[in-house]
Each structure stands twice: as structure tokens, then as C-alpha cells.
mmCIF file of C-alpha atoms in Angstrom:
data_model
loop_
_atom_site.group_PDB
_atom_site.id
_atom_site.type_symbol
_atom_site.label_atom_id
_atom_site.label_comp_id
_atom_site.label_asym_id
_atom_site.label_seq_id
_atom_site.Cartn_x
_atom_site.Cartn_y
_atom_site.Cartn_z
ATOM 1 C CA MET A 1 36.839 14.253 40.729
ATOM 2 C CA ALA A 2 39.634 11.795 41.677
ATOM 3 C CA GLU A 3 40.974 12.303 38.222
ATOM 4 C CA LEU A 4 40.920 16.243 38.296
ATOM 5 C CA ARG A 5 42.794 16.557 41.741
ATOM 6 C CA ASN A 6 45.885 14.687 39.574
ATOM 7 C CA LEU A 7 45.573 17.319 36.932
ATOM 8 C CA ASP A 8 47.955 20.682 37.047
ATOM 9 C CA LEU A 9 44.430 23.033 35.447
ATOM 10 C CA ASN A 10 46.738 25.592 33.820
ATOM 11 C CA LEU A 11 46.783 22.138 31.429
ATOM 12 C CA LEU A 12 43.426 22.836 30.373
ATOM 13 C CA VAL A 13 43.810 26.806 29.526
ATOM 14 C CA VAL A 14 47.534 25.001 27.104
ATOM 15 C CA PHE A 15 44.962 22.970 26.476
ATOM 16 C CA GLN A 16 42.494 24.931 25.114
ATOM 17 C CA TYR A 17 44.810 27.417 23.342
ATOM 18 C CA LEU A 18 45.458 24.483 21.029
ATOM 19 C CA LEU A 19 42.700 24.132 20.612
ATOM 20 C CA GLU A 20 41.801 27.969 18.923
ATOM 21 C CA GLU A 21 45.923 27.930 17.351
ATOM 22 C CA ARG A 22 46.782 24.728 16.762
ATOM 23 C CA ASN A 23 50.525 25.884 16.518
ATOM 24 C CA ILE A 24 52.880 25.262 19.631
ATOM 25 C CA SER A 25 54.423 29.359 19.164
ATOM 26 C CA ALA A 26 51.155 31.209 19.093
ATOM 27 C CA VAL A 27 50.417 29.730 22.150
ATOM 28 C CA ALA A 28 53.819 29.829 23.770
ATOM 29 C CA ARG A 29 53.300 33.844 22.562
ATOM 30 C CA ARG A 30 49.305 34.320 24.067
ATOM 31 C CA LEU A 31 50.574 32.979 27.637
ATOM 32 C CA ASP A 32 54.439 34.200 27.885
ATOM 33 C CA LEU A 33 56.120 31.453 28.038
ATOM 34 C CA SER A 34 58.434 28.857 26.464
ATOM 35 C CA GLN A 35 57.965 27.031 23.364
ATOM 36 C CA PRO A 36 59.384 23.832 25.933
ATOM 37 C CA ALA A 37 57.485 24.573 28.166
ATOM 38 C CA VAL A 38 54.237 24.356 26.303
ATOM 39 C CA SER A 39 55.834 21.132 24.663
ATOM 40 C CA ASN A 40 56.108 20.455 28.343
ATOM 41 C CA ALA A 41 52.664 21.048 29.559
ATOM 42 C CA LEU A 42 51.289 18.900 26.317
ATOM 43 C CA ARG A 43 53.156 15.682 27.211
ATOM 44 C CA ARG A 44 51.662 16.040 30.806
ATOM 45 C CA LEU A 45 48.053 17.104 28.453
ATOM 46 C CA ARG A 46 48.813 12.921 26.933
ATOM 47 C CA ALA A 47 50.090 11.437 30.356
ATOM 48 C CA ALA A 48 47.643 12.727 32.051
ATOM 49 C CA LEU A 49 44.393 11.839 29.265
ATOM 50 C CA GLY A 50 46.358 9.047 27.882
ATOM 51 C CA ASP A 51 45.547 9.399 24.435
ATOM 52 C CA ASP A 52 47.545 12.239 21.540
ATOM 53 C CA LEU A 53 45.782 14.918 21.666
ATOM 54 C CA PHE A 54 47.686 16.865 19.271
ATOM 55 C CA VAL A 55 49.382 15.714 16.313
ATOM 56 C CA ARG A 56 51.855 17.671 13.832
ATOM 57 C CA THR A 57 50.423 17.976 10.437
ATOM 58 C CA PRO A 58 51.653 19.898 8.031
ATOM 59 C CA HIS A 59 48.468 22.765 8.400
ATOM 60 C CA GLY A 60 49.742 22.186 11.947
ATOM 61 C CA MET A 61 48.941 20.776 15.505
ATOM 62 C CA GLN A 62 45.503 18.813 14.601
ATOM 63 C CA PRO A 63 43.117 17.233 17.212
ATOM 64 C CA THR A 64 42.561 13.872 17.535
ATOM 65 C CA PRO A 65 39.049 13.008 18.015
ATOM 66 C CA HIS A 66 39.109 12.584 21.648
ATOM 67 C CA ALA A 67 40.582 16.582 22.020
ATOM 68 C CA GLU A 68 37.789 17.932 19.079
ATOM 69 C CA ARG A 69 35.072 15.731 22.072
ATOM 70 C CA LEU A 70 36.885 17.721 25.099
ATOM 71 C CA GLY A 71 36.729 20.721 23.462
ATOM 72 C CA GLY A 72 33.144 21.839 23.801
ATOM 73 C CA PRO A 73 33.074 20.991 27.836
ATOM 74 C CA VAL A 74 36.640 22.263 28.908
ATOM 75 C CA SER A 75 35.882 25.498 26.812
ATOM 76 C CA GLU A 76 32.391 26.857 28.435
ATOM 77 C CA ALA A 77 34.379 25.448 32.182
ATOM 78 C CA LEU A 78 36.678 27.849 32.274
ATOM 79 C CA ALA A 79 34.978 30.532 30.278
ATOM 80 C CA LEU A 80 32.933 30.139 33.173
ATOM 81 C CA LEU A 81 35.869 29.859 35.731
ATOM 82 C CA SER A 82 37.320 32.913 34.552
ATOM 83 C CA HIS A 83 34.176 34.783 34.563
ATOM 84 C CA THR A 84 33.044 33.401 38.462
ATOM 85 C CA LEU A 85 36.711 34.708 39.558
ATOM 86 C CA GLU A 86 36.120 38.055 38.068
ATOM 87 C CA ALA A 87 32.717 38.615 39.102
ATOM 88 C CA THR A 88 34.151 38.737 42.246
ATOM 89 C CA HIS A 89 36.067 41.498 42.672
ATOM 90 C CA GLU A 90 35.268 44.882 40.833
ATOM 91 C CA PHE A 91 37.465 45.485 37.446
ATOM 92 C CA ARG A 92 40.370 48.069 37.597
ATOM 93 C CA PRO A 93 41.250 48.434 34.185
ATOM 94 C CA ALA A 94 44.245 49.441 35.509
ATOM 95 C CA HIS A 95 45.580 47.188 37.096
ATOM 96 C CA SER A 96 44.096 43.908 34.552
ATOM 97 C CA GLN A 97 45.571 41.751 32.831
ATOM 98 C CA ARG A 98 42.044 40.709 31.412
ATOM 99 C CA ARG A 99 42.146 39.780 27.591
ATOM 100 C CA PHE A 100 38.813 40.594 25.730
ATOM 101 C CA ARG A 101 37.598 39.024 22.391
ATOM 102 C CA ILE A 102 35.720 40.870 19.715
ATOM 103 C CA ALA A 103 33.737 39.664 16.917
ATOM 104 C CA MET A 104 34.057 41.975 14.123
ATOM 105 C CA SER A 105 34.314 42.116 10.696
ATOM 106 C CA ASP A 106 37.597 43.908 8.548
ATOM 107 C CA VAL A 107 35.716 47.034 8.391
ATOM 108 C CA GLY A 108 35.257 46.392 12.061
ATOM 109 C CA GLU A 109 39.446 46.649 12.847
ATOM 110 C CA ILE A 110 39.759 49.769 10.744
ATOM 111 C CA HIS A 111 37.505 51.398 12.035
ATOM 112 C CA PHE A 112 37.589 50.592 16.120
ATOM 113 C CA MET A 113 41.569 49.229 16.495
ATOM 114 C CA PRO A 114 43.693 52.154 15.986
ATOM 115 C CA ARG A 115 41.178 53.637 18.793
ATOM 116 C CA LEU A 116 40.477 50.862 21.264
ATOM 117 C CA ILE A 117 44.615 50.000 21.527
ATOM 118 C CA GLU A 118 45.070 53.859 22.337
ATOM 119 C CA LEU A 119 42.917 53.567 24.725
ATOM 120 C CA CYS A 120 44.301 50.493 26.472
ATOM 121 C CA ALA A 121 47.414 51.744 26.074
ATOM 122 C CA ARG A 122 46.037 55.044 28.057
ATOM 123 C CA HIS A 123 43.797 53.569 30.494
ATOM 124 C CA ALA A 124 43.997 49.826 30.513
ATOM 125 C CA PRO A 125 48.368 49.236 29.644
ATOM 126 C CA ALA A 126 47.988 45.508 30.298
ATOM 127 C CA VAL A 127 44.528 44.874 29.147
ATOM 128 C CA ARG A 128 44.600 42.671 25.273
ATOM 129 C CA ILE A 129 41.991 43.069 22.913
ATOM 130 C CA ASP A 130 41.407 39.986 19.880
ATOM 131 C CA SER A 131 39.733 40.284 17.155
ATOM 132 C CA LEU A 132 38.014 37.782 15.296
ATOM 133 C CA ARG A 133 35.831 36.636 12.168
ATOM 134 C CA LEU A 134 32.522 34.962 13.131
ATOM 135 C CA GLN A 135 29.213 34.954 12.175
ATOM 136 C CA GLY A 136 25.790 33.390 12.445
ATOM 137 C CA ALA A 137 25.345 29.922 14.601
ATOM 138 C CA ASP A 138 29.233 29.997 15.429
ATOM 139 C CA LEU A 139 29.336 33.748 16.749
ATOM 140 C CA ARG A 140 26.893 32.939 18.976
ATOM 141 C CA ARG A 141 27.855 29.292 20.620
ATOM 142 C CA GLU A 142 31.338 30.878 21.274
ATOM 143 C CA MET A 143 28.693 34.047 22.909
ATOM 144 C CA ASP A 144 27.253 31.446 24.962
ATOM 145 C CA ALA A 145 30.250 29.847 26.307
ATOM 146 C CA GLY A 146 31.753 33.118 26.488
ATOM 147 C CA ARG A 147 34.780 32.545 24.306
ATOM 148 C CA VAL A 148 33.540 35.478 23.422
ATOM 149 C CA ASP A 149 33.069 39.389 25.197
ATOM 150 C CA LEU A 150 31.014 41.540 22.876
ATOM 151 C CA ALA A 151 30.671 42.148 18.810
ATOM 152 C CA ILE A 152 30.505 44.410 17.055
ATOM 153 C CA GLY A 153 28.714 45.535 13.501
ATOM 154 C CA ALA A 154 26.190 44.323 12.081
ATOM 155 C CA PHE A 155 24.842 40.550 13.026
ATOM 156 C CA GLU A 156 21.733 38.779 11.694
ATOM 157 C CA GLY A 157 20.364 35.465 13.586
ATOM 158 C CA LEU A 158 21.559 35.993 17.121
ATOM 159 C CA GLY A 159 18.367 34.998 19.293
ATOM 160 C CA SER A 160 17.663 35.445 22.637
ATOM 161 C CA GLY A 161 20.384 36.092 25.173
ATOM 162 C CA ILE A 162 22.427 38.247 23.177
ATOM 163 C CA MET A 163 21.865 42.492 24.125
ATOM 164 C CA GLN A 164 22.566 44.615 21.511
ATOM 165 C CA ARG A 165 22.324 48.725 21.459
ATOM 166 C CA MET A 166 23.015 50.645 18.335
ATOM 167 C CA LEU A 167 26.551 52.493 17.805
ATOM 168 C CA PHE A 168 25.200 54.708 14.789
ATOM 169 C CA ARG A 169 24.051 54.495 11.040
ATOM 170 C CA GLN A 170 26.176 54.911 7.823
ATOM 171 C CA GLY A 171 26.046 55.721 4.049
ATOM 172 C CA TYR A 172 28.081 54.493 1.786
ATOM 173 C CA ALA A 173 30.372 56.396 -0.279
ATOM 174 C CA THR A 174 32.819 55.215 -3.629
ATOM 175 C CA LEU A 175 36.275 55.797 -3.430
ATOM 176 C CA PHE A 176 38.549 56.216 -6.904
ATOM 177 C CA ARG A 177 42.004 56.903 -7.442
ATOM 178 C CA ARG A 178 43.175 61.538 -7.615
ATOM 179 C CA GLY A 179 43.591 62.037 -11.229
ATOM 180 C CA HIS A 180 41.111 59.632 -12.817
ATOM 181 C CA PRO A 181 39.920 59.643 -15.937
ATOM 182 C CA SER A 182 36.517 60.487 -15.571
ATOM 183 C CA ALA A 183 35.302 59.788 -11.590
ATOM 184 C CA HIS A 184 34.135 62.829 -9.994
ATOM 185 C CA GLU A 185 31.064 63.888 -7.381
ATOM 186 C CA GLY A 186 27.942 64.620 -8.991
ATOM 187 C CA MET A 187 28.881 61.771 -11.653
ATOM 188 C CA SER A 188 25.963 60.674 -13.853
ATOM 189 C CA LEU A 189 24.687 57.300 -13.455
ATOM 190 C CA LYS A 190 25.577 56.211 -17.253
ATOM 191 C CA ALA A 191 28.802 56.786 -16.268
ATOM 192 C CA PHE A 192 29.053 54.919 -13.105
ATOM 193 C CA ARG A 193 27.445 51.844 -14.754
ATOM 194 C CA THR A 194 30.207 51.949 -17.679
ATOM 195 C CA ALA A 195 33.271 52.562 -15.251
ATOM 196 C CA SER A 196 35.269 49.498 -13.785
ATOM 197 C CA HIS A 197 35.081 48.798 -10.276
ATOM 198 C CA LEU A 198 36.293 47.041 -7.348
ATOM 199 C CA VAL A 199 33.712 44.324 -6.025
ATOM 200 C CA VAL A 200 34.100 43.262 -2.131
ATOM 201 C CA SER A 201 32.603 39.183 -3.596
ATOM 202 C CA ARG A 202 32.266 38.948 0.547
ATOM 203 C CA ALA A 203 30.828 42.069 1.828
ATOM 204 C CA ALA A 204 29.051 40.220 4.814
ATOM 205 C CA PRO A 205 27.138 41.819 6.383
ATOM 206 C CA TYR A 206 26.816 44.274 3.460
ATOM 207 C CA GLY A 207 25.378 42.547 0.972
ATOM 208 C CA GLN A 208 23.563 45.279 0.503
ATOM 209 C CA VAL A 209 25.320 47.379 -1.430
ATOM 210 C CA ASN A 210 26.240 44.497 -4.387
ATOM 211 C CA GLN A 211 22.534 44.380 -4.683
ATOM 212 C CA ALA A 212 21.965 47.897 -5.114
ATOM 213 C CA LEU A 213 25.067 48.069 -7.761
ATOM 214 C CA GLU A 214 23.083 44.965 -9.635
ATOM 215 C CA LYS A 215 20.244 46.300 -9.412
ATOM 216 C CA ALA A 216 21.741 49.479 -10.942
ATOM 217 C CA GLY A 217 23.249 48.190 -13.783
ATOM 218 C CA VAL A 218 26.597 47.524 -12.910
ATOM 219 C CA ALA A 219 27.362 43.987 -14.605
ATOM 220 C CA LEU A 220 29.544 42.466 -11.208
ATOM 221 C CA THR A 221 30.632 39.110 -12.768
ATOM 222 C CA ALA A 222 31.740 41.577 -15.591
ATOM 223 C CA ASN A 223 34.276 43.246 -13.145
ATOM 224 C CA PHE A 224 37.349 42.663 -10.343
ATOM 225 C CA SER A 225 36.762 41.654 -6.702
ATOM 226 C CA VAL A 226 39.026 40.753 -3.820
ATOM 227 C CA PRO A 227 37.045 39.272 -1.091
ATOM 228 C CA HIS A 228 37.875 41.735 1.793
ATOM 229 C CA PHE A 229 37.244 45.520 2.102
ATOM 230 C CA SER A 230 41.188 45.893 3.846
ATOM 231 C CA ALA A 231 42.112 45.039 0.083
ATOM 232 C CA VAL A 232 39.927 47.752 -1.110
ATOM 233 C CA PRO A 233 42.483 51.639 -1.402
ATOM 234 C CA TYR A 234 45.274 49.550 -2.512
ATOM 235 C CA VAL A 235 44.066 48.287 -5.323
ATOM 236 C CA VAL A 236 41.327 51.680 -6.089
ATOM 237 C CA SER A 237 45.036 53.932 -5.337
ATOM 238 C CA THR A 238 47.278 52.138 -8.434
ATOM 239 C CA THR A 239 43.951 51.571 -10.563
ATOM 240 C CA ASP A 240 41.352 53.697 -11.938
ATOM 241 C CA LEU A 241 38.366 51.301 -10.567
ATOM 242 C CA LEU A 242 35.874 52.171 -8.602
ATOM 243 C CA ALA A 243 34.852 50.984 -5.258
ATOM 244 C CA THR A 244 31.863 51.608 -3.535
ATOM 245 C CA VAL A 245 32.494 50.429 1.169
ATOM 246 C CA PRO A 246 30.711 52.392 3.797
ATOM 247 C CA HIS A 247 31.210 55.702 4.371
ATOM 248 C CA LYS A 248 33.440 55.638 7.655
ATOM 249 C CA LEU A 249 35.917 52.887 6.015
ATOM 250 C CA ALA A 250 36.009 55.652 2.376
ATOM 251 C CA ALA A 251 36.618 58.718 4.828
ATOM 252 C CA GLY A 252 39.067 56.793 7.219
ATOM 253 C CA VAL A 253 41.307 55.351 4.190
ATOM 254 C CA ALA A 254 40.698 58.153 1.734
ATOM 255 C CA PRO A 255 43.581 60.411 3.038
ATOM 256 C CA TYR A 256 45.780 57.451 3.534
ATOM 257 C CA PHE A 257 46.360 56.721 0.191
ATOM 258 C CA ARG A 258 45.017 60.075 -1.772
ATOM 259 C CA LEU A 259 42.207 58.931 -2.933
ATOM 260 C CA GLY A 260 39.214 60.960 -3.675
ATOM 261 C CA MET A 261 35.203 60.167 -3.141
ATOM 262 C CA LEU A 262 32.176 60.735 -4.572
ATOM 263 C CA THR A 263 28.798 60.152 -3.696
ATOM 264 C CA PRO A 264 27.070 56.703 -5.565
ATOM 265 C CA PRO A 265 24.063 57.569 -8.139
ATOM 266 C CA VAL A 266 22.235 54.305 -7.053
ATOM 267 C CA ARG A 267 20.552 54.048 -3.788
ATOM 268 C CA VAL A 268 21.544 51.630 -0.850
ATOM 269 C CA PRO A 269 20.283 51.458 2.275
ATOM 270 C CA ALA A 270 21.271 52.788 5.506
ATOM 271 C CA LEU A 271 23.769 50.048 6.685
ATOM 272 C CA GLN A 272 23.499 50.232 11.066
ATOM 273 C CA THR A 273 26.612 49.161 13.130
ATOM 274 C CA ASN A 274 25.265 47.586 17.129
ATOM 275 C CA LEU A 275 27.148 46.130 19.735
ATOM 276 C CA TYR A 276 26.331 43.239 20.952
ATOM 277 C CA TRP A 277 27.085 41.093 23.968
ATOM 278 C CA HIS A 278 25.445 38.018 26.353
ATOM 279 C CA ARG A 279 23.128 38.534 28.792
ATOM 280 C CA ARG A 280 24.772 36.176 30.775
ATOM 281 C CA PHE A 281 27.423 38.718 31.366
ATOM 282 C CA HIS A 282 25.424 41.650 31.285
ATOM 283 C CA ARG A 283 26.573 42.828 34.852
ATOM 284 C CA ASP A 284 29.986 41.576 34.735
ATOM 285 C CA SER A 285 32.318 44.414 36.050
ATOM 286 C CA GLY A 286 34.966 44.102 32.923
ATOM 287 C CA SER A 287 32.149 43.753 30.436
ATOM 288 C CA GLN A 288 30.641 46.978 31.263
ATOM 289 C CA TRP A 289 34.486 48.769 31.290
ATOM 290 C CA LEU A 290 34.800 47.226 28.088
ATOM 291 C CA ARG A 291 31.499 48.101 26.711
ATOM 292 C CA ALA A 292 31.450 51.511 27.966
ATOM 293 C CA LEU A 293 34.981 52.525 26.703
ATOM 294 C CA VAL A 294 32.945 51.541 23.410
ATOM 295 C CA LEU A 295 29.981 53.124 23.786
ATOM 296 C CA ASP A 296 31.521 56.385 25.009
ATOM 297 C CA THR A 297 34.113 56.073 21.888
ATOM 298 C CA PHE A 298 31.756 55.765 19.035
ATOM 299 C CA ALA A 299 28.807 55.411 19.490
ATOM 300 C CA GLU A 300 26.533 58.082 17.729
ATOM 301 C CA THR A 301 23.443 60.532 19.456
ATOM 302 C CA ALA A 302 20.818 60.375 16.202
#
């Protein structure tokens, strides 16, 4: 405890954000500080801990081995302290400046983020939401540590201690540009199979659509691919490629990109989207508010 008395605990927040961002300018923006103020905080941290902590490289501020060892304990301590302080009073969205972190895919960002931002602007103007990409053990570790408040999507293997609630189930739709020479509702499997497709190669957790296409005879390796769904409408709108995507994504982007939609002539299992949160924060008033916001806005009744 003697060493703690000599350390401004606010510096640990700077340390945590540097671990996440690896960039002084980004940390300054998150903390609403000037770059010199963040640099000064890093200087004080180095002096207090007797280590460089972060070294400037072409790939950003990279942590030293000592900083890596400190990262986990510091993150867990800050998360516990933050949630403890939040729990001491009722969360008031109209006055809170809390920053929530939600794990979701690029499809999730397209579907959820615009509405969540609109609702925050209306009911919680100083609340901020960060989305991030995490899966499996990495997501579980961040939720255990309290560094991720919610996850929205189709995540597997999160294990015990993670609570969940179904939001909705959806099928898939195939997008095509208006004026496409052969695409239309009721398109035959033969025509669908021989058409050129745009494949989303890193579709987790939506890989089942690629399995269904392959099973139906669509040669995935012979077609074009992109790693994420967010690029799909831009590509499809200017080519004769077909792209089979989750139905809500298709319905959301089709009007903006002047795209047509058809029901794919292949059997694809319905996709279930869930809301996940850690049992430790089940009664946290801020988490309860955010969960209620998501459920009230997006949950569909059977």
C-alpha cells in the first residue's frame, strides 16, 4: 500500500487506455484531454513504475513486458472499482457520462448502432457506446473482467456465468442490383447455382450460409469474396454478383443502394440473435438500463 500512496490512481486509467488504443491521440480523445496531458501522464507513470511501459514503433505505442504483466490486474481492478462506484447510486441516464462497450459483428453495428445512438441522444445525451469485435475465449475474458458490458449476436462457448436472452430469429435474403440479367424472386436453383456470387469469407458467426451455398452446389472458391458484410452492398450495387446475407441486413441496405432482394433457393437454418451479459453485473443499474433499452427496441415476440 505504500507504493499506492505515491501513485495517482488516475494514471492507471491512462495506462489502461494506452493498452487498448496504443495511440496517445486516441487516448486523449477518449479522456477529453490534450495530447501533452496524456504524454505527461505517461511520463509520470514511467517514473513511478520504473519502466518505459510503452515504446513508440511504426505500429503504435507497444507495451513493454512489464506493461503486459500489469495489464490484466490493472484492467480487472479498474473494472471492479468502476462497477462498485456505479452500484452505490441509481443509474440516471439523463445525467450519466458512462461509456458502455458492446461486442457485436459488423452486421450488428449496421443494425443496432444507428438506433442505439439515436436513443442515447434522446434519453442519455452524455452516455457513449463503443462497439468492438470479440469472439470465444477473448470475449469471455473481457466480460469476466467487466471490460465488456454486453454482447449482441450469435456467440457460442461463453460458458457458465454468462446470462442471455433471445432478441429475434431471422432467415437470409439474396441481394442483387436492379437490372440484373437473371436475378428475380422465384429464381431457380439451377440459375442461382450458375450465377456469380459474392462470398463473405469471415462470416462468423454466420458461416452456416456458406455451408448451405456449398451444399447446394455453389462453388465458393470459384467466386469473389470479401471478409466482412459491410462491403457487400457497395460491391453488389455495381456488379452482377449475388450476395446472400442475413435478412435484416438485406432489408436495411436494399433501399439505400437500390438493390433487389430474393429468397435464396437453398435451405439455410434460421439465425438466432441473443443478448448476453455477465451474471456479476446482472443487478448493476447501468447494465439493467442498457439491457432494457436493447430489449425494448429490438426484441421480437414469437
